Structures are given as structure tokens and as C-alpha cells.
Tab-separated table of C-alpha atoms in Angstrom:
chain	number	residue	atom	x	y	z
E	150	MET	CA	0.058	0.031	0.097
E	151	THR	CA	1.444	3.332	-1.078
E	152	SER	CA	1.232	6.582	0.704
E	153	VAL	CA	-2.005	8.552	0.186
E	154	GLN	CA	-3.062	12.143	0.060
E	155	GLY	CA	-6.628	13.198	0.374
E	156	THR	CA	-8.184	16.705	-0.198
E	157	ALA	CA	-11.617	18.317	-0.173
E	158	VAL	CA	-12.721	19.373	-3.649
E	159	ASP	CA	-15.824	21.141	-4.964
E	160	ILE	CA	-17.556	19.995	-8.188
E	161	PRO	CA	-19.707	22.363	-10.288
E	162	THR	CA	-22.965	20.790	-11.235
E	163	GLU	CA	-25.957	21.988	-13.090
E	164	ASP	CA	-27.734	22.736	-9.792
E	165	GLY	CA	-24.860	24.108	-7.728
E	166	VAL	CA	-21.617	22.964	-6.295
E	167	ALA	CA	-21.170	19.414	-4.745
E	168	ASP	CA	-18.538	19.058	-2.036
E	169	ALA	CA	-16.364	15.854	-2.402
E	170	TYR	CA	-13.335	14.083	-1.219
E	171	LEU	CA	-10.575	13.197	-3.532
E	172	ALA	CA	-7.945	10.586	-2.478
E	173	ARG	CA	-4.866	9.544	-4.524
E	174	PRO	CA	-1.484	8.008	-4.161
E	175	GLY	CA	0.980	10.449	-2.783
E	176	ASP	CA	3.378	10.280	-5.795
E	177	GLY	CA	0.930	12.632	-7.772
E	178	SER	CA	1.095	10.499	-10.865
E	179	PRO	CA	-2.141	9.808	-12.787
E	180	ARG	CA	-3.999	6.641	-11.818
E	181	PRO	CA	-7.143	5.030	-12.913
E	182	GLY	CA	-10.191	6.785	-11.675
E	183	VAL	CA	-12.832	5.338	-9.243
E	184	LEU	CA	-16.116	7.034	-8.433
E	185	LEU	CA	-17.277	5.945	-4.923
E	186	TYR	CA	-20.936	6.503	-4.232
E	187	GLN	CA	-21.943	6.912	-0.592
E	188	ASP	CA	-24.439	4.968	1.495
E	189	ALA	CA	-27.378	6.918	3.022
E	190	PHE	CA	-25.293	8.353	5.957
E	191	GLY	CA	-23.186	10.176	3.439
E	192	LEU	CA	-19.662	11.599	3.154
E	193	ARG	CA	-18.041	11.340	6.635
E	194	PRO	CA	-14.768	10.047	8.084
E	195	HIS	CA	-15.403	6.306	7.357
E	196	LEU	CA	-16.034	6.868	3.708
E	197	ARG	CA	-12.860	9.007	3.460
E	198	ALA	CA	-10.986	6.066	5.049
E	199	MET	CA	-12.521	3.710	2.444
E	200	ALA	CA	-11.327	6.115	-0.326
E	201	ASP	CA	-7.863	6.214	1.188
E	202	ARG	CA	-7.668	2.506	1.237
E	203	LEU	CA	-8.632	2.274	-2.466
E	204	ALA	CA	-6.077	5.055	-3.289
E	205	GLY	CA	-3.438	3.143	-1.436
E	206	ALA	CA	-4.072	0.293	-3.865
E	207	GLY	CA	-3.244	2.602	-6.726
E	208	TYR	CA	-6.341	4.470	-7.693
E	209	THR	CA	-7.568	8.097	-7.695
E	210	VAL	CA	-10.850	8.104	-5.844
E	211	LEU	CA	-13.660	10.660	-5.871
E	212	VAL	CA	-16.323	10.557	-3.200
E	213	PRO	CA	-19.020	13.253	-3.888
E	214	ASN	CA	-21.681	14.313	-1.486
E	215	VAL	CA	-24.798	13.403	-3.451
E	216	PHE	CA	-26.946	15.302	-0.943
E	217	TYR	CA	-25.249	18.597	-1.653
E	218	ARG	CA	-28.539	20.294	-2.575
E	219	HIS	CA	-29.284	20.138	1.227
E	220	GLY	CA	-25.872	21.433	2.344
E	221	ARG	CA	-22.276	20.434	2.683
E	222	ALA	CA	-21.498	17.101	4.305
E	223	PRO	CA	-22.527	15.894	6.738
E	224	VAL	CA	-26.101	17.137	5.875
E	225	VAL	CA	-27.424	15.408	9.043
E	226	GLU	CA	-25.448	15.353	12.282
E	227	LEU	CA	-24.025	11.891	12.801
E	228	PRO	CA	-22.527	10.265	15.969
E	229	GLU	CA	-19.031	8.888	15.815
E	230	PHE	CA	-20.662	5.337	15.887
E	231	ILE	CA	-24.053	4.711	14.493
E	232	ASP	CA	-25.805	2.117	16.736
E	233	PRO	CA	-29.344	0.933	16.315
E	234	SER	CA	-30.744	3.311	18.929
E	235	ALA	CA	-29.596	6.248	16.840
E	236	ARG	CA	-30.909	5.144	13.491
E	237	PRO	CA	-34.590	6.089	13.895
E	238	GLN	CA	-33.750	9.776	14.735
E	239	ILE	CA	-31.181	10.004	11.854
E	240	PHE	CA	-33.482	8.512	9.246
E	241	GLU	CA	-36.419	10.769	10.257
E	242	LYS	CA	-34.110	13.555	8.941
E	243	LEU	CA	-32.556	11.583	6.152
E	244	ARG	CA	-35.582	10.107	4.419
E	245	PRO	CA	-36.846	13.381	2.907
E	246	VAL	CA	-33.233	14.180	1.663
E	247	MET	CA	-32.979	10.606	0.144
E	248	ARG	CA	-36.388	10.906	-1.563
E	249	SER	CA	-35.558	14.227	-3.052
E	250	LEU	CA	-32.693	12.777	-4.988
E	251	THR	CA	-34.522	11.507	-7.952
E	252	ASP	CA	-32.909	9.318	-10.601
E	253	ASP	CA	-32.903	12.201	-13.119
E	254	LEU	CA	-31.113	14.473	-10.630
E	255	ALA	CA	-28.631	11.759	-9.713
E	256	MET	CA	-27.765	11.140	-13.324
E	257	ARG	CA	-27.427	14.785	-14.026
E	258	ASP	CA	-24.991	14.900	-11.113
E	259	ALA	CA	-23.131	11.749	-12.495
E	260	ARG	CA	-22.185	13.681	-15.581
E	261	ALA	CA	-20.500	16.308	-13.387
E	262	PHE	CA	-18.760	13.713	-11.292
E	263	LEU	CA	-17.448	11.754	-14.349
E	264	ARG	CA	-16.351	15.012	-15.930
E	265	ARG	CA	-14.421	15.944	-12.827
E	266	LEU	CA	-12.555	12.643	-13.065
E	267	ALA	CA	-11.931	13.034	-16.810
E	268	GLU	CA	-10.517	16.547	-16.440
E	269	SER	CA	-8.326	15.657	-13.416
E	270	PRO	CA	-4.541	15.423	-14.138
E	271	LEU	CA	-4.479	12.825	-11.372
E	272	VAL	CA	-6.560	10.370	-13.491
E	273	VAL	CA	-5.452	8.482	-16.603
E	274	ASP	CA	-7.213	8.856	-19.759
E	275	GLY	CA	-10.075	6.537	-20.430
E	276	PRO	CA	-13.013	5.074	-18.697
E	277	VAL	CA	-13.437	4.815	-14.856
E	278	ALA	CA	-14.855	2.370	-12.282
E	279	ILE	CA	-17.557	2.833	-9.785
E	280	THR	CA	-18.226	1.277	-6.364
E	281	GLY	CA	-21.406	2.159	-4.343
E	282	TYR	CA	-22.807	1.161	-1.017
E	283	CYS	CA	-26.440	0.899	0.085
E	284	MET	CA	-28.241	3.597	-2.048
E	285	GLY	CA	-24.843	4.125	-3.825
E	286	ALA	CA	-25.234	0.482	-5.332
E	287	ARG	CA	-28.291	1.810	-7.090
E	288	LEU	CA	-26.492	4.841	-8.270
E	289	ALA	CA	-23.605	2.772	-9.500
E	290	LEU	CA	-25.919	0.572	-11.581
E	291	LEU	CA	-27.819	3.630	-13.045
E	292	THR	CA	-24.623	5.348	-13.836
E	293	ALA	CA	-23.273	2.298	-15.641
E	294	GLY	CA	-26.313	2.362	-17.800
E	295	ALA	CA	-26.391	6.141	-18.359
E	296	HIS	CA	-22.676	6.395	-19.355
E	297	PRO	CA	-21.590	3.115	-20.890
E	298	ASP	CA	-18.761	4.904	-22.683
E	299	ARG	CA	-17.352	6.250	-19.435
E	300	VAL	CA	-17.775	3.277	-17.085
E	301	ALA	CA	-15.597	0.160	-17.463
E	302	ALA	CA	-16.624	-1.541	-14.293
E	303	ALA	CA	-19.126	-1.037	-11.477
E	304	ALA	CA	-19.633	-2.792	-8.138
E	305	GLY	CA	-22.429	-2.478	-5.605
E	306	PHE	CA	-22.536	-3.746	-2.068
E	307	HIS	CA	-25.495	-4.292	0.255
E	308	GLY	CA	-27.759	-2.435	-2.330
E	309	GLY	CA	-31.404	-2.101	-1.943
E	310	ARG	CA	-34.318	-1.935	-4.384
E	311	LEU	CA	-32.104	-2.777	-7.424
E	312	ALA	CA	-34.682	-4.858	-9.296
E	313	THR	CA	-38.245	-3.865	-8.249
E	314	ASP	CA	-41.331	-4.222	-10.308
E	315	ALA	CA	-41.418	-0.372	-10.739
E	316	PRO	CA	-41.194	1.055	-14.247
E	317	ASP	CA	-38.016	3.006	-13.207
E	318	SER	CA	-36.212	0.026	-11.446
E	319	PRO	CA	-32.538	0.274	-11.881
E	320	HIS	CA	-32.168	-3.233	-13.327
E	321	LEU	CA	-33.983	-2.102	-16.526
E	322	VAL	CA	-30.883	-0.304	-17.660
E	323	ALA	CA	-29.070	-3.537	-18.156
E	324	ASP	CA	-29.437	-3.482	-21.926
E	325	ARG	CA	-27.339	-0.343	-22.028
E	326	ILE	CA	-24.380	-1.511	-19.922
E	327	THR	CA	-21.098	-2.320	-21.373
E	328	ALA	CA	-19.178	-2.461	-18.094
E	329	GLU	CA	-18.364	-5.545	-16.026
E	330	LEU	CA	-20.442	-5.608	-12.838
E	331	TYR	CA	-20.073	-7.191	-9.409
E	332	PHE	CA	-22.665	-7.179	-6.631
E	333	GLY	CA	-22.123	-8.307	-3.122
E	334	HIS	CA	-25.640	-8.603	-1.628
E	335	ALA	CA	-26.316	-8.739	2.179
E	336	ASP	CA	-28.021	-11.915	3.500
E	337	ASP	CA	-31.600	-11.702	4.450
E	338	ASP	CA	-31.886	-8.019	3.378
E	339	PRO	CA	-35.519	-6.645	3.478
E	340	SER	CA	-34.508	-3.963	0.902
E	341	LEU	CA	-33.254	-6.580	-1.529
E	342	PRO	CA	-35.396	-9.898	-1.104
E	343	PRO	CA	-34.591	-13.098	-3.047
E	344	GLU	CA	-36.981	-12.205	-5.788
E	345	GLN	CA	-35.152	-9.065	-6.602
E	346	ILE	CA	-31.802	-10.771	-6.511
E	347	GLU	CA	-33.062	-13.260	-9.031
E	348	ARG	CA	-34.722	-10.564	-11.182
E	349	LEU	CA	-31.380	-8.647	-11.286
E	350	GLU	CA	-29.454	-11.820	-12.173
E	351	GLU	CA	-31.913	-12.601	-14.998
E	352	ALA	CA	-31.803	-9.046	-16.448
E	353	LEU	CA	-28.089	-8.902	-16.570
E	354	THR	CA	-27.725	-12.408	-17.990
E	355	ALA	CA	-30.358	-11.611	-20.710
E	356	ALA	CA	-28.603	-8.405	-21.625
E	357	GLY	CA	-25.245	-10.240	-21.949
E	358	VAL	CA	-23.633	-8.140	-19.239
E	359	ARG	CA	-20.426	-9.614	-17.738
E	360	HIS	CA	-21.279	-9.869	-14.097
E	361	ARG	CA	-21.133	-11.794	-10.825
E	362	CYS	CA	-23.670	-11.601	-8.006
E	363	GLU	CA	-22.971	-13.160	-4.607
E	364	VAL	CA	-24.892	-13.267	-1.402
E	365	TYR	CA	-22.672	-12.688	1.686
E	366	GLU	CA	-24.142	-15.151	4.164
E	367	GLY	CA	-24.540	-13.958	7.700
E	368	ALA	CA	-23.824	-10.300	6.695
E	369	HIS	CA	-26.527	-7.747	7.195
E	370	HIS	CA	-27.372	-4.614	5.137
E	371	GLY	CA	-24.440	-2.150	5.665
E	372	PHE	CA	-21.787	-4.786	6.382
E	373	THR	CA	-19.063	-2.670	4.912
E	374	GLN	CA	-19.563	0.300	7.091
E	375	ALA	CA	-17.276	0.079	10.067
E	376	ASP	CA	-18.857	3.091	11.897
E	377	THR	CA	-22.228	1.352	12.187
E	378	ALA	CA	-23.497	-1.689	14.127
E	379	ALA	CA	-24.122	-3.441	10.820
E	380	TYR	CA	-20.324	-3.874	10.080
E	381	HIS	CA	-19.207	-7.464	9.515
E	382	GLU	CA	-15.449	-7.717	9.363
E	383	GLY	CA	-15.268	-10.865	7.407
E	384	ALA	CA	-17.782	-9.702	4.759
E	385	ALA	CA	-16.048	-6.348	4.621
E	386	GLU	CA	-12.825	-7.884	3.848
E	387	ARG	CA	-14.439	-10.130	1.341
E	388	HIS	CA	-15.830	-7.119	-0.329
E	389	TRP	CA	-12.473	-5.543	-0.623
E	390	ALA	CA	-10.883	-8.615	-2.245
E	391	ALA	CA	-13.810	-8.776	-4.779
E	392	LEU	CA	-13.675	-4.969	-5.531
E	393	LEU	CA	-9.861	-4.949	-6.013
E	394	ASP	CA	-10.046	-8.020	-8.186
E	395	LEU	CA	-12.579	-6.332	-10.381
E	396	LEU	CA	-10.406	-3.178	-10.610
E	397	LYS	CA	-7.365	-5.245	-11.565
E	398	ARG	CA	-9.227	-6.840	-14.390
E	399	THR	CA	-10.574	-3.512	-15.528
E	400	PHE	CA	-7.375	-1.405	-15.694
């Protein structure tokens, strides 16, 4: 693992300015770009640490605050450790923020995030990879479909509502995807029941998308997030191995 430098950056969008965190190897040379989409709790020290770990493996990593329309991160005050007793109060404030981020707005922002990576001297020319967590897995899937020329690989972990029966379900973009995909699903996740896992798998297979979907047995929704009670060390390390393997095959 190489030395890492991280900086706060601002990204102009069509609707304002998104604050973000950019992590890269300390030597300053251009590296493959990775867009890291947040979970619901947003840009905070733990996500910065995740970006730093990816950067240490040789990538330039951008973590935008996708809730920037509601203020700079954190848009909701968070405890240092998010235990189950704190979640109801946090989500009472977060739910309207999450609902306000429509797919149209998110994909409008995705253009700005991908442009920021493309224009950065710290990123090599060519397509990028995406990894997303919780709601970020949905954003990763949608972005891979909206920007097939810019996304070479996308991963999603403990994602929810990826393959619903709604007309705007993320899995319906499968026929537009050219990237290789990997999904690590949480076990017994109410936000992604078995029928949705099956529907996602069928859609990706039918569209000819290179992909692998795995259920992490015994790991609950949020298993990668070390500042929450859902964290599962074994599953989190499995996620790192799968993600880095995908990136090595991509770049």
C-alpha cells in the first residue's frame, strides 16, 4: 500500500456545487479513476477512510456528497458510531433528503462527477470504475447504464431496491451497460429480497452483461460500514478482495 493524500474538492454541477473528497497515491502521478458512491449516511470520516484504502491500492478516488443540494456534508449530524438506537432519529431527517434525490437528478450529477474525473491530471485517460454502497449501489448501476462509454466496471454492495417491479427500477438499464459488474448482496436483506436478486441476475444475463452476483451469508445490510452496528469484518474484507479483483481486471 502506497502513501495517500486526500483533499476536499468542490464539483460544479448543473444545480450548484457538490462538495467531495478526492484521495490519490502520494506520488502525484495519474492513476485509474474510481467514483465511490456513498451510503445513506453520506460523506464522513469512514467513507474517506475507504477512499484512502482504495487510493493506497493505486487509484484516484472521488467521493461526492450526493446530498449537496441540502448542504455540505454531513447534511445530518451523525454520532461517531451509529448504533441501532440512533438510526430512527437519523433516518427521520434523512428520508426526505434521500427521496428528493430523483434518478434524473442523480444522473445529471453523475455527468459532473465523471467530468471531474476526466478533467483531473491525477486520473489517466479512459473510462473509470464505480463502487457504491447501500443507495450508492443503485447509483452505480444507473450510472453504468447512463454512461456506458465512461464506465468500464461497477460494483455495488448491500444495495437495496435494485430490481423492483416499478417502471423505473435500476435493473431495467441492463441492456445499455457495457461495463463488467459485481454485486455483493447482504444476507436476508429486506431492501433486496430473493426475488429481486433473481430478477437482477436474469436481467443482466439476458442483456449479456459480464457480471457476478454473490450473497454474503450472515452479513446484514450495511456490512461494509465500520462506523455502524451492521459492520461485519469478514464480509467487509471479502468485499475488498472482490472489488480490488474487479479493478485489476478493468485497468
